C-alpha cells in the first residue's frame, strides 16, 4: 500500500522546495503560515490522521482523488492540453498499400499483447528490484472517457471473456466497427484484418463532410453539452457507444504535405498529437478514447492516449511488444470463412450539432496554430557517456533543461518531472521538483566565468514526495467541509504549483519521441528519450505567450548539453 508521508517531513520539504523560487521576505511569510498549519493543534494535525485512516480503508489513498482532480475535473480540451502523443520511427512505405499492410500487423500485435494481459501471462515488471503494480494494463483496452457538465468519468467495458470484440477504424473522418475475433473467439489473422481494412477503404473514398471526431477536441464543458444533444438521437447513441466500447481506435491518416527532413519529426509529432487541423487529419480522432493508434500513408505512425486511464511506462511496454511483434513474419494461414462486412457508423446531424461542429473546428484550429512544437535528436552523446561519469542520465538532462531555462529567462521556475508510484498498489504518479538551492547555485556559477540532487527523485519514487501529500491534505479539508487552510491560499502555493516547466523522461527501446502541451499558458513541456549514444527531445510552448519560444529553448538546451559535456571533457 502507498504510505502517507509524515506531515512535518512534507512541510519541511515544501519550504525547502520554495527556497529557490521566493525572495527571503515572502519565504519568511510563508514559513509562518506553514508552521501554524503543522503545529500542535494546527489544521494539519487534524487532517493528517484522516488521511492515514483513508489509507487503511482504501485501495490507494490518493490515486482516485488525483485522477479526479488532475484529469476528470479539468475542463481544458484533451487535445494538446492533456493527451500525450508518441511518434515512432518512419516505416518503409509511402502509399496506402503499405499503410494497410502495416496497420494489419499493428492491430494483430496489439491483440497479441491484450491476450497476454487477459490471460495473466504478461511478465511482471520491476524497478530497482521492486515489483510494480500491473493494474493499469487491463484498463487500457475497451475504455473511454465520457464528458460531463462539471466533471468527466471513465468507463471500462473490458472483461476478459465477455468484453467487446471490435475495434474502431477511422478513415476520411468516417468511423467503422471492425470485429477482430472469429466466432470461436480466436483473433483474426493479419491477412483477414488486411482484407477487412481493404473493405473499409473501399467504403470511405470521399472525406465525410462532417468530422464528428472534432467534437471530442472541445473544451470539456462545451463537449459535455454537445454530447447530451448528440445522444438524444438513437442512431448517434449507438454509434458513440460502439466507439466508446471498442478495444482501441485505429486512425488511418491521409498523407500530409512534404516538408524538409529537419522539420519532419516536429511535423509528425504534431500530426499524432492533434491531427494537423480540420483540413488535415484532426477529424480522424476520438480524443476521449484511451488508446488511438495512428498510421499515415507516408510511413509515419504513433500512438495517442488519454491520460486519466493510461501512464507512460505501461504504454512503453505495449509499444515495445508491438514493435517486436512487427518483426515476425505472418505464418498463420487465414481460415476460408467469409467475414461480415465492417459496419460503418452513421450520425444524424441536425442544425444544433452542425453548429457545435463549426465551433469545435474553429477552436481546434486556433489551439493547433497556437502550439509550437520543436523536436530534435541530440547526437553528441547519450546515456552511456553520462553513466561513464558515474552520474544519473535523468539528473544530467534535468540540469541541462534547468540551465537552458535560466539562460533564456534569467530565473528558475516551478518545474516538475514525473515519478511513477507503481511500486505501490494502484499507484499513479507524483512530481519530482527539479529546482533546488544546489541547482540554482550550480546554474548561477556555471555562466560566471555536485550537480542536481538525486534524493528528490528517490523520495518521490518511494511515496515520500510532497505534492500528492499536500493535495491530499487540501482535498481532505474540502471533503470535511472546512474552509480552505491558509497554506493553500498563500501566493507561494500558487507559485509553487504554477508549472512553467513540465518535463518527462519516457525511456523506450526505440527511437520514439513523446510530446504534450505545456501545463501553464506561459510555460513549456520538454520530453526526452535517452538512447545509448543520442537523446530525442520535444519542446512545446504556446505562440500566444510572448515570453516563451520553443525553438529558442530547444537551441539553448542543445548548447547547454554541449557545455555540460565540455565541463567533464574539456577540449584543450
mmCIF file of C-alpha atoms in Angstrom, residues 107 184 422 571:
data_model
loop_
_atom_site.group_PDB
_atom_site.id
_atom_site.type_symbol
_atom_site.label_atom_id
_atom_site.label_comp_id
_atom_site.label_asym_id
_atom_site.label_seq_id
_atom_site.Cartn_x
_atom_site.Cartn_y
_atom_site.Cartn_z
ATOM 1 C CA UNK A 107 -3.664 -4.487 -34.942
ATOM 2 C CA UNK A 184 -14.831 -19.232 -31.897
ATOM 3 C CA UNK A 422 3.760 1.795 -9.373
ATOM 4 C CA UNK A 571 38.766 20.213 -25.177
#
